[in-house]
Short mmCIF file of C-alpha atoms in Angstrom, two decimals:
data_model
loop_
_atom_site.label_atom_id
_atom_site.label_comp_id
_atom_site.label_asym_id
_atom_site.label_seq_id
_atom_site.Cartn_x
_atom_site.Cartn_y
_atom_site.Cartn_z
CA MET A 189 0.00 0.00 0.00
CA LYS A 190 1.70 3.21 -1.23
CA ARG A 191 2.33 5.98 1.29
CA ILE A 192 3.40 9.59 0.81
CA ASP A 193 6.85 10.37 2.21
CA PHE A 194 6.31 13.66 4.07
CA GLU A 195 9.96 13.76 5.15
CA HIS A 196 11.95 13.29 1.93
CA GLY A 197 9.58 13.66 -1.04
CA THR A 198 9.36 16.93 -2.95
CA ILE A 199 6.90 19.43 -1.48
CA THR A 200 4.98 19.89 -4.74
CA GLY A 201 4.89 16.12 -5.25
CA ASN A 202 3.70 15.55 -1.68
CA ILE A 203 0.94 18.15 -1.97
CA LEU A 204 -0.24 16.81 -5.32
CA GLY A 205 0.05 13.25 -4.03
CA ALA A 206 -2.17 14.11 -1.07
CA ALA A 207 -4.42 16.69 -2.73
CA LEU A 208 -5.34 14.86 -5.95
CA PRO A 209 -6.81 11.75 -4.26
CA MET A 210 -8.44 14.08 -1.76
CA LEU A 211 -9.83 16.16 -4.62
CA VAL A 212 -11.40 13.07 -6.15
CA ALA A 213 -12.72 12.15 -2.70
CA GLN A 214 -14.14 15.61 -2.14
CA ILE A 215 -15.77 15.73 -5.56
CA LEU A 216 -17.40 12.41 -4.79
CA SER A 217 -18.30 13.70 -1.34
CA LEU A 218 -19.84 16.71 -3.02
CA LEU A 219 -21.96 14.42 -5.17
CA TYR A 220 -22.78 12.55 -1.97
CA ASN A 221 -24.10 15.78 -0.44
CA ILE A 222 -25.75 17.54 -3.38
CA VAL A 223 -27.19 14.63 -5.31
CA ASP A 224 -30.09 14.57 -2.84
CA ARG A 225 -30.87 18.18 -3.75
CA ILE A 226 -30.65 17.54 -7.49
CA TYR A 227 -33.11 14.65 -7.27
CA ILE A 228 -35.34 16.35 -4.70
CA ALA A 229 -35.65 19.46 -6.89
CA ARG A 230 -37.04 17.20 -9.64
CA ILE A 231 -39.76 15.51 -7.57
CA PRO A 232 -42.94 16.21 -9.59
CA GLU A 233 -45.04 19.18 -8.42
CA VAL A 234 -43.30 19.73 -5.06
CA GLY A 235 -39.62 19.87 -6.12
CA THR A 236 -38.93 23.56 -5.47
CA THR A 237 -40.69 23.53 -2.07
CA ALA A 238 -38.97 20.30 -1.05
CA LEU A 239 -35.58 21.73 -2.09
CA GLY A 240 -36.14 24.74 0.14
CA ALA A 241 -37.12 22.44 2.99
CA VAL A 242 -33.85 20.51 2.71
CA GLY A 243 -32.08 23.89 2.75
CA LEU A 244 -33.64 24.48 6.17
CA CYS A 245 -31.91 21.30 7.36
CA PHE A 246 -28.47 22.56 6.25
CA PRO A 247 -27.64 24.28 9.55
CA ILE A 248 -28.26 21.09 11.55
CA ILE A 249 -26.22 19.01 9.10
CA VAL A 250 -23.43 21.59 9.23
CA ILE A 251 -23.48 21.51 13.04
CA ILE A 252 -23.02 17.71 12.99
CA THR A 253 -20.14 18.08 10.52
CA ALA A 254 -18.65 20.85 12.66
CA PHE A 255 -18.53 18.56 15.70
CA SER A 256 -16.89 15.77 13.68
CA ASN A 257 -14.25 18.26 12.51
CA LEU A 258 -13.83 19.60 16.04
CA PHE A 259 -12.27 16.26 16.95
CA GLY A 260 -10.94 15.19 13.52
CA SER A 261 -9.39 18.44 12.28
CA GLY A 262 -8.31 19.22 15.84
CA GLY A 263 -6.64 15.87 16.36
CA ALA A 264 -5.07 15.23 12.93
CA PRO A 265 -2.55 18.16 12.97
CA LEU A 266 -1.45 17.24 16.51
CA PHE A 267 -1.22 13.61 15.36
CA SER A 268 1.02 14.67 12.42
CA ILE A 269 3.19 17.00 14.52
CA ASN A 270 3.92 14.16 16.96
CA ARG A 271 4.66 11.77 14.12
CA GLY A 272 7.10 14.37 12.79
CA LYS A 273 8.77 14.42 16.20
CA GLY A 274 8.98 10.61 16.15
CA ASP A 275 6.58 10.16 19.09
CA THR A 276 4.22 7.55 17.62
CA LYS A 277 2.81 6.55 21.02
CA LYS A 278 1.62 10.10 21.65
CA ALA A 279 0.24 10.31 18.11
CA GLU A 280 -1.80 7.13 18.61
CA THR A 281 -3.15 8.41 21.94
CA ILE A 282 -4.32 11.60 20.25
CA MET A 283 -6.09 9.62 17.51
CA ASN A 284 -7.84 7.37 20.03
CA THR A 285 -8.91 10.32 22.15
CA SER A 286 -10.39 12.03 19.08
CA PHE A 287 -12.24 8.86 18.09
CA SER A 288 -13.69 8.28 21.57
CA MET A 289 -14.91 11.85 21.95
CA MET A 290 -16.40 11.74 18.45
CA CYS A 291 -18.48 8.62 19.13
CA ILE A 292 -19.85 9.94 22.43
CA CYS A 293 -20.63 13.34 20.94
CA GLY A 294 -22.43 11.69 17.99
CA VAL A 295 -24.84 9.87 20.29
CA VAL A 296 -25.56 13.04 22.27
CA LEU A 297 -26.20 15.10 19.11
CA MET A 298 -28.52 12.43 17.70
CA VAL A 299 -30.65 12.35 20.87
CA ILE A 300 -30.85 16.15 21.17
CA GLY A 301 -31.68 16.49 17.47
CA MET A 302 -34.50 13.97 17.62
CA LEU A 303 -36.02 15.58 20.70
CA PHE A 304 -35.96 19.13 19.38
CA ALA A 305 -35.96 18.83 15.57
CA SER A 306 -39.37 20.47 15.05
CA PRO A 307 -38.85 23.63 17.15
CA ILE A 308 -35.30 24.00 15.80
CA LEU A 309 -36.54 23.91 12.19
CA VAL A 310 -39.24 26.47 12.97
CA LEU A 311 -36.58 28.66 14.58
CA PHE A 312 -34.51 28.34 11.39
CA GLY A 313 -37.37 29.79 9.34
CA ALA A 314 -39.49 26.78 8.33
CA SER A 315 -43.04 27.59 7.25
CA GLU A 316 -45.81 25.09 7.96
CA GLU A 317 -45.51 23.66 4.44
CA GLY A 318 -41.70 23.61 4.58
CA LEU A 319 -41.77 21.83 7.93
CA SER A 320 -43.88 19.00 6.48
CA TYR A 321 -40.91 18.13 4.23
CA ALA A 322 -37.97 19.17 6.41
CA TYR A 323 -39.01 17.32 9.59
CA PRO A 324 -39.21 13.75 8.20
CA TYR A 325 -35.96 14.27 6.26
CA MET A 326 -34.18 15.48 9.38
CA MET A 327 -35.47 12.73 11.67
CA ILE A 328 -34.21 10.02 9.32
CA TYR A 329 -30.89 11.81 8.70
CA LEU A 330 -30.20 12.02 12.45
CA ILE A 331 -30.17 8.21 12.73
CA GLY A 332 -26.88 8.27 10.84
CA THR A 333 -25.20 10.88 13.05
CA VAL A 334 -22.48 8.62 14.50
CA PRO A 335 -21.51 6.99 11.17
CA SER A 336 -21.50 10.41 9.51
CA MET A 337 -19.12 11.80 12.15
CA ILE A 338 -16.77 8.80 11.96
CA ALA A 339 -16.63 8.93 8.15
CA THR A 340 -15.89 12.66 8.13
CA GLY A 341 -13.89 13.10 11.32
CA MET A 342 -11.59 10.06 11.19
CA ASN A 343 -10.67 10.28 7.51
CA PRO A 344 -8.00 12.96 8.24
CA PHE A 345 -6.12 10.37 10.31
CA ILE A 346 -5.87 8.12 7.25
CA ASN A 347 -4.48 10.99 5.18
CA ALA A 348 -2.17 12.07 8.02
CA GLN A 349 -0.42 8.68 7.82
CA GLY A 350 0.21 9.18 4.10
CA TYR A 351 -2.55 6.89 2.81
CA ALA A 352 -4.23 9.48 0.58
CA THR A 353 -5.62 6.89 -1.87
CA SER A 354 -7.26 4.95 0.94
CA GLY A 355 -8.72 8.19 2.27
CA MET A 356 -10.17 8.76 -1.17
CA LEU A 357 -11.61 5.24 -1.28
CA SER A 358 -13.46 5.73 2.00
CA VAL A 359 -15.39 8.64 0.48
CA THR A 360 -15.84 6.89 -2.87
CA ILE A 361 -17.67 3.98 -1.25
CA GLY A 362 -20.30 6.23 0.31
CA ALA A 363 -20.63 8.52 -2.70
CA VAL A 364 -21.18 5.72 -5.20
CA ALA A 365 -23.68 4.05 -2.88
CA ASN A 366 -25.59 7.33 -2.55
CA LEU A 367 -25.65 7.90 -6.31
CA ILE A 368 -27.20 4.45 -6.80
CA LEU A 369 -29.58 4.48 -3.85
CA ASP A 370 -30.98 8.02 -4.25
CA PRO A 371 -33.00 7.46 -7.43
CA LEU A 372 -33.97 3.99 -6.22
CA PHE A 373 -35.49 5.24 -2.96
CA ILE A 374 -36.80 8.61 -4.17
CA PHE A 375 -38.40 7.55 -7.44
CA GLY A 376 -38.20 3.76 -7.66
CA LEU A 377 -39.76 3.11 -4.26
CA HIS A 378 -41.72 6.41 -4.30
CA LEU A 379 -40.37 7.48 -0.90
CA GLY A 380 -39.72 11.06 -1.97
CA ILE A 381 -37.69 13.22 0.41
CA GLN A 382 -37.61 10.46 3.04
CA GLY A 383 -35.99 8.18 0.46
CA ALA A 384 -33.17 10.70 0.01
CA ALA A 385 -32.49 10.66 3.75
CA ILE A 386 -32.51 6.84 3.90
CA ALA A 387 -30.05 6.64 0.99
CA THR A 388 -27.76 9.12 2.74
CA ILE A 389 -27.55 7.29 6.07
CA ILE A 390 -26.91 3.92 4.39
CA SER A 391 -24.10 5.51 2.37
CA GLN A 392 -22.60 7.20 5.44
CA THR A 393 -22.62 3.90 7.31
CA LEU A 394 -20.71 2.18 4.50
CA SER A 395 -18.08 4.94 4.50
CA ALA A 396 -17.72 4.81 8.28
CA ALA A 397 -17.33 1.03 8.23
CA TYR A 398 -14.44 1.31 5.76
CA VAL A 399 -12.72 4.11 7.73
CA PHE A 400 -12.91 2.13 10.95
CA TYR A 401 -11.73 -1.08 9.24
CA PHE A 402 -8.72 0.67 7.70
CA LEU A 403 -7.65 2.46 10.88
CA ARG A 404 -8.15 -0.70 12.89
CA LYS A 405 -6.57 -3.29 10.58
CA LYS A 406 -4.50 -1.68 7.81
CA SER A 407 -2.90 1.55 9.02
CA GLU A 408 0.44 1.96 10.81
CA LEU A 409 -1.25 3.29 13.96
CA LYS A 410 -4.45 1.58 15.15
CA VAL A 411 -7.62 3.24 16.37
CA ARG A 412 -9.69 2.11 19.35
CA MET A 413 -11.91 3.47 22.12
CA LEU A 414 -10.08 4.68 25.21
CA SER A 415 -10.18 2.45 28.30
CA LYS A 416 -11.54 3.71 31.63
CA ALA A 417 -8.01 4.20 32.94
CA GLU A 418 -7.01 6.17 29.85
CA TRP A 419 -10.01 8.49 30.18
CA LYS A 420 -8.64 9.67 33.52
CA VAL A 421 -5.31 10.79 32.06
CA CYS A 422 -6.34 12.02 28.61
CA GLY A 423 -7.59 15.42 29.80
CA ALA A 424 -4.63 17.40 28.45
CA ASP A 425 -4.83 15.70 25.04
CA ALA A 426 -8.59 16.22 24.86
CA LYS A 427 -8.16 19.89 25.72
CA ASN A 428 -5.51 20.37 23.02
CA ILE A 429 -7.63 18.58 20.41
CA VAL A 430 -10.72 20.65 21.17
CA SER A 431 -8.69 23.85 21.40
CA LEU A 432 -7.10 23.39 17.97
CA GLY A 433 -10.26 21.98 16.43
CA SER A 434 -12.25 24.96 17.66
CA ALA A 435 -11.09 27.05 14.70
CA GLY A 436 -12.66 24.77 12.10
CA PHE A 437 -15.58 24.07 14.41
CA ILE A 438 -16.33 27.76 14.84
CA MET A 439 -15.92 28.37 11.11
CA GLN A 440 -18.50 25.71 10.28
CA LEU A 441 -20.75 26.65 13.17
CA THR A 442 -20.71 30.27 12.06
CA ASN A 443 -21.50 29.12 8.51
CA SER A 444 -24.55 27.48 10.02
CA LEU A 445 -25.35 30.66 11.96
CA VAL A 446 -25.11 32.72 8.77
CA THR A 447 -27.40 30.28 6.93
CA ILE A 448 -29.96 30.55 9.75
CA CYS A 449 -29.80 34.36 9.66
CA CYS A 450 -30.02 34.48 5.87
CA ASN A 451 -32.97 32.09 5.78
CA SER A 452 -34.73 34.06 8.48
CA VAL A 453 -34.29 37.40 6.69
CA LEU A 454 -35.04 35.99 3.23
CA SER A 455 -38.16 34.22 4.48
CA GLY A 456 -39.47 37.53 5.82
CA ILE A 457 -38.70 39.76 2.83
CA GLY A 458 -38.61 37.31 -0.08
CA GLY A 459 -40.74 34.30 0.90
CA ASP A 460 -40.11 30.58 0.42
CA VAL A 461 -38.78 31.08 -3.12
CA TYR A 462 -35.72 32.88 -1.72
CA ILE A 463 -35.10 30.03 0.71
CA SER A 464 -34.76 27.88 -2.43
CA VAL A 465 -32.48 30.52 -4.02
CA MET A 466 -30.21 30.45 -0.97
CA THR A 467 -30.20 26.65 -1.05
CA ILE A 468 -28.97 26.76 -4.66
CA VAL A 469 -26.34 29.42 -3.90
CA SER A 470 -25.10 27.40 -0.91
CA SER A 471 -24.96 24.25 -3.04
CA ILE A 472 -22.91 26.01 -5.74
CA ARG A 473 -20.58 27.37 -3.10
CA GLN A 474 -20.11 23.85 -1.80
CA MET A 475 -19.28 22.74 -5.34
CA VAL A 476 -16.66 25.40 -6.03
CA GLU A 477 -15.09 25.18 -2.56
CA THR A 478 -14.51 21.44 -2.83
CA PRO A 479 -11.18 21.61 -4.74
CA ILE A 480 -10.00 24.40 -2.42
CA TYR A 481 -10.76 22.24 0.58
CA ALA A 482 -8.86 19.35 -1.02
CA MET A 483 -5.80 21.54 -1.60
CA ASN A 484 -5.94 22.85 1.97
CA GLU A 485 -6.39 19.44 3.57
CA GLY A 486 -3.82 17.86 1.24
CA THR A 487 -1.26 20.45 2.37
CA SER A 488 -2.16 20.39 6.09
CA PRO A 489 -0.42 17.12 7.12
CA ILE A 490 2.68 18.17 5.16
CA LEU A 491 2.78 21.49 7.01
CA SER A 492 2.21 19.82 10.39
CA TYR A 493 4.72 17.01 9.89
CA ASN A 494 7.55 19.26 8.71
CA TYR A 495 6.79 21.86 11.37
CA GLY A 496 7.05 19.13 14.03
CA ALA A 497 10.27 17.87 12.40
CA GLN A 498 11.74 21.44 12.49
CA ARG A 499 12.09 21.85 8.71
CA PRO A 500 11.14 25.50 8.06
CA LYS A 501 12.21 25.49 4.41
CA ARG A 502 9.73 22.73 3.58
CA VAL A 503 6.99 24.49 5.55
CA ARG A 504 7.52 27.76 3.62
CA LYS A 505 7.53 25.98 0.28
CA ALA A 506 4.33 24.11 1.15
CA ILE A 507 2.62 27.44 1.92
CA ARG A 508 3.78 28.91 -1.42
CA VAL A 509 2.67 25.91 -3.47
CA MET A 510 -0.72 25.78 -1.76
CA THR A 511 -1.27 29.51 -2.30
CA CYS A 512 -0.44 29.36 -6.02
CA MET A 513 -2.65 26.33 -6.63
CA ILE A 514 -5.65 27.84 -4.84
CA LEU A 515 -5.37 31.27 -6.51
CA ILE A 516 -5.11 29.79 -10.02
CA TYR A 517 -8.10 27.51 -9.47
CA THR A 518 -10.24 30.27 -8.00
CA ALA A 519 -9.51 32.68 -10.85
CA ILE A 520 -10.82 30.08 -13.31
CA ILE A 521 -13.92 29.06 -11.39
CA TRP A 522 -14.78 32.66 -10.47
CA SER A 523 -14.89 33.49 -14.20
CA VAL A 524 -17.37 30.66 -14.77
CA ILE A 525 -19.59 31.90 -11.93
CA ILE A 526 -19.68 35.47 -13.22
CA PHE A 527 -20.04 34.74 -16.93
CA ALA A 528 -22.06 31.50 -16.96
CA PRO A 529 -24.21 31.45 -13.79
CA GLU A 530 -27.20 29.91 -15.60
CA PHE A 531 -25.22 26.73 -16.23
CA LEU A 532 -24.43 26.22 -12.54
CA ILE A 533 -27.94 27.07 -11.37
CA GLY A 534 -29.42 24.70 -13.96
CA ILE A 535 -27.71 21.79 -12.23
CA PHE A 536 -30.08 22.21 -9.29
CA SER A 537 -33.29 23.54 -10.75
CA SER A 538 -35.03 23.98 -14.12
CA ASP A 539 -37.57 26.42 -12.66
CA LYS A 540 -37.48 29.47 -14.98
CA GLU A 541 -38.90 31.85 -12.39
CA LEU A 542 -36.36 30.71 -9.83
CA LEU A 543 -33.53 31.15 -12.35
CA VAL A 544 -34.06 34.92 -12.66
CA ASP A 545 -33.72 35.54 -8.93
CA ALA A 546 -30.91 33.01 -8.50
CA VAL A 547 -28.64 34.54 -11.19
CA GLU A 548 -28.54 37.95 -9.53
CA ALA A 549 -28.10 36.42 -6.08
CA LEU A 550 -25.24 34.19 -7.26
CA LYS A 551 -23.31 37.05 -8.88
CA LEU A 552 -23.64 39.22 -5.79
CA TYR A 553 -22.67 36.43 -3.40
CA PHE A 554 -19.51 35.51 -5.33
CA ALA A 555 -18.48 39.05 -6.35
CA ALA A 556 -15.29 38.96 -4.24
CA PHE A 557 -14.89 35.23 -3.77
CA ILE A 558 -11.21 35.28 -4.70
CA PHE A 559 -10.52 37.14 -1.45
CA MET A 560 -11.94 34.16 0.41
CA ASP A 561 -8.81 32.26 -0.69
CA LEU A 562 -6.77 34.41 1.67
CA GLN A 563 -8.96 33.28 4.57
CA TYR A 564 -8.63 29.61 3.59
CA ILE A 565 -4.84 29.81 3.27
CA GLY A 566 -4.35 31.68 6.53
CA GLN A 567 -6.70 29.39 8.45
CA THR A 568 -5.02 26.25 7.09
CA VAL A 569 -1.57 27.46 8.12
CA PHE A 570 -2.73 28.52 11.59
CA LYS A 571 -4.49 25.20 12.17
CA SER A 572 -1.63 23.07 10.80
CA LEU A 573 1.02 24.85 12.91
CA ASN A 574 -1.09 24.67 16.09
CA LYS A 575 -1.76 28.44 16.24
CA LYS A 576 -5.04 28.10 18.13
CA LYS A 577 -5.76 31.70 19.08
CA GLN A 578 -5.31 33.12 15.59
CA ALA A 579 -7.26 30.30 13.97
CA ILE A 580 -10.21 30.82 16.32
CA PHE A 581 -10.18 34.63 16.08
CA PHE A 582 -10.32 34.74 12.30
CA SER A 583 -13.02 32.06 12.23
CA LEU A 584 -15.16 34.38 14.35
CA LEU A 585 -14.22 37.66 12.68
CA ARG A 586 -15.52 37.12 9.18
CA LYS A 587 -18.79 35.40 9.95
CA VAL A 588 -19.91 36.55 13.40
CA PHE A 589 -18.58 40.10 13.45
CA ILE A 590 -19.00 41.00 9.77
CA VAL A 591 -21.50 38.80 7.88
CA VAL A 592 -24.22 38.42 10.52
CA PRO A 593 -24.58 42.16 11.31
CA LEU A 594 -24.52 43.08 7.62
CA THR A 595 -27.17 40.45 6.84
CA TYR A 596 -29.59 42.46 8.97
CA LEU A 597 -28.25 45.99 8.37
CA PHE A 598 -28.34 45.94 4.57
CA PRO A 599 -31.94 44.68 4.09
CA TYR A 600 -33.55 46.59 6.95
CA THR A 601 -31.47 49.67 7.85
CA PHE A 602 -30.28 50.44 4.31
CA HIS A 603 -33.48 49.10 2.65
CA MET A 604 -31.58 46.91 0.16
CA GLY A 605 -34.07 44.01 0.33
CA THR A 606 -32.90 40.54 -0.65
CA ARG A 607 -29.86 42.01 -2.46
CA GLY A 608 -28.47 43.09 0.91
CA VAL A 609 -28.42 39.53 2.22
CA PHE A 610 -26.26 38.30 -0.65
CA LEU A 611 -24.03 41.42 -0.64
CA ALA A 612 -22.89 40.80 2.95
CA GLU A 613 -20.74 37.83 1.82
CA PRO A 614 -18.35 39.59 -0.61
CA ILE A 615 -17.74 42.47 1.80
CA SER A 616 -16.81 40.00 4.54
CA ASN A 617 -14.51 38.15 2.12
CA VAL A 618 -12.50 41.29 1.36
CA ILE A 619 -12.14 42.42 4.98
CA GLY A 620 -11.83 39.08 6.79
CA GLY A 621 -9.74 37.30 4.15
CA SER A 622 -7.21 40.13 3.81
CA LEU A 623 -6.73 40.53 7.58
CA CYS A 624 -6.32 36.77 8.10
CA PHE A 625 -3.66 36.40 5.37
CA ILE A 626 -1.67 39.46 6.42
CA THR A 627 -1.65 38.32 10.05
CA MET A 628 -0.50 34.85 9.01
CA LEU A 629 2.47 36.32 7.12
CA ALA A 630 3.34 38.61 10.05
CA ILE A 631 3.32 35.78 12.63
CA VAL A 632 4.42 32.61 10.82
CA MET A 633 7.17 33.86 8.51
CA PRO A 634 9.33 35.41 11.28
CA GLU A 635 8.97 32.20 13.31
CA LEU A 636 10.13 30.09 10.38
CA LYS A 637 13.05 32.47 9.77
CA LYS A 638 14.10 32.14 13.42
CA MET A 639 13.81 28.36 13.19
CA LYS A 640 16.15 28.39 10.18
CA GLU A 641 18.66 30.61 11.98
CA GLU A 642 18.81 28.08 14.81
CA ASN A 643 20.48 25.71 12.32
CA TYR A 644 17.50 23.55 11.56
CA GLU A 645 17.17 22.30 8.01
#
């Protein structure tokens, strides 16, 4: 089984070796996530309403994903840093602590979600009609909470050991299953929106089973639940994992917060049709962000490993390669969004009336998307080098302190209507992204220079 050599391989080769399988995995994961929406939007007579209802479930799904990344993205960089130092025992302890916390958290989230799904969906802006579709979808989806968290949260530990192709395969299994099962359950068995949820949890379970099998039987370091004795002494590791993972957790949680705020405002000033517009815009964003995420996550273990091994030259080069790759990709995809929005929107809906509103919304939302790259790059470096405070601060800055206030100020105070909701995003990209990147350069580059001067390679 081929592994990536983080220590001696070329930086560009390592990043491509990790990022390309991850890109394939993320594209398949994207299909895994959006194929429900594509099929749901084409359910006869109720497609547009049902699509909007699934959009109301996004915040809850994002919250579940955020918790899986709290432990996975928090643990994987620490895991890689300790591997770089040669401390494999510590690395394995960190992985097992992450896994144990993830499983317990998954059960708790499932129970809370099932008890309060209806009032939560109403709080998120569900109308009576929307709730009739969103509630059954959500209740079925919640059954797969633990498998979903294992599949998402433990996959970084496969990649962190250099098994990028196996990490890709874990996602492929679930994605292919979902592509096959969705039309079967939705249309073949006439289960509608409930069928989409059933297909999703079966697919997530298959992915989780493979991830657990690989980390238990095939990988260099083996995963398991912590024993009672280990729970008593793992407090420091758990704290470090949660502390580092908080950056990604907050970023995803604030994405959920923004979606809730947007849906609430749009429901009041634009009606259910604009909930569907926001669902489409969010789905397109998920599509175009997928390769960026793959590049970031493909670079992260390389940054962490070489930082732990005290190799500043390789860390700097990894940052440069990642930055160039992301900027080139974004320039291309941004052009497609601005000049051919109808093509992207058409993937999710053929509703002509919806298309008119969605085109304007999409162009506004992505007007300054290239600045978002700076946020991604800065956040990835902070997370990978265990810079907890900076990672958390910039996660909060862009969404909580910029987007959320503007989402309410523009439509109501400045009377910009629905346009104001979508305009808040590009403004936050310019301000938050620029500040994050500049701060990263000001903090990380001097540290790497000092590390080099201390006669490390």
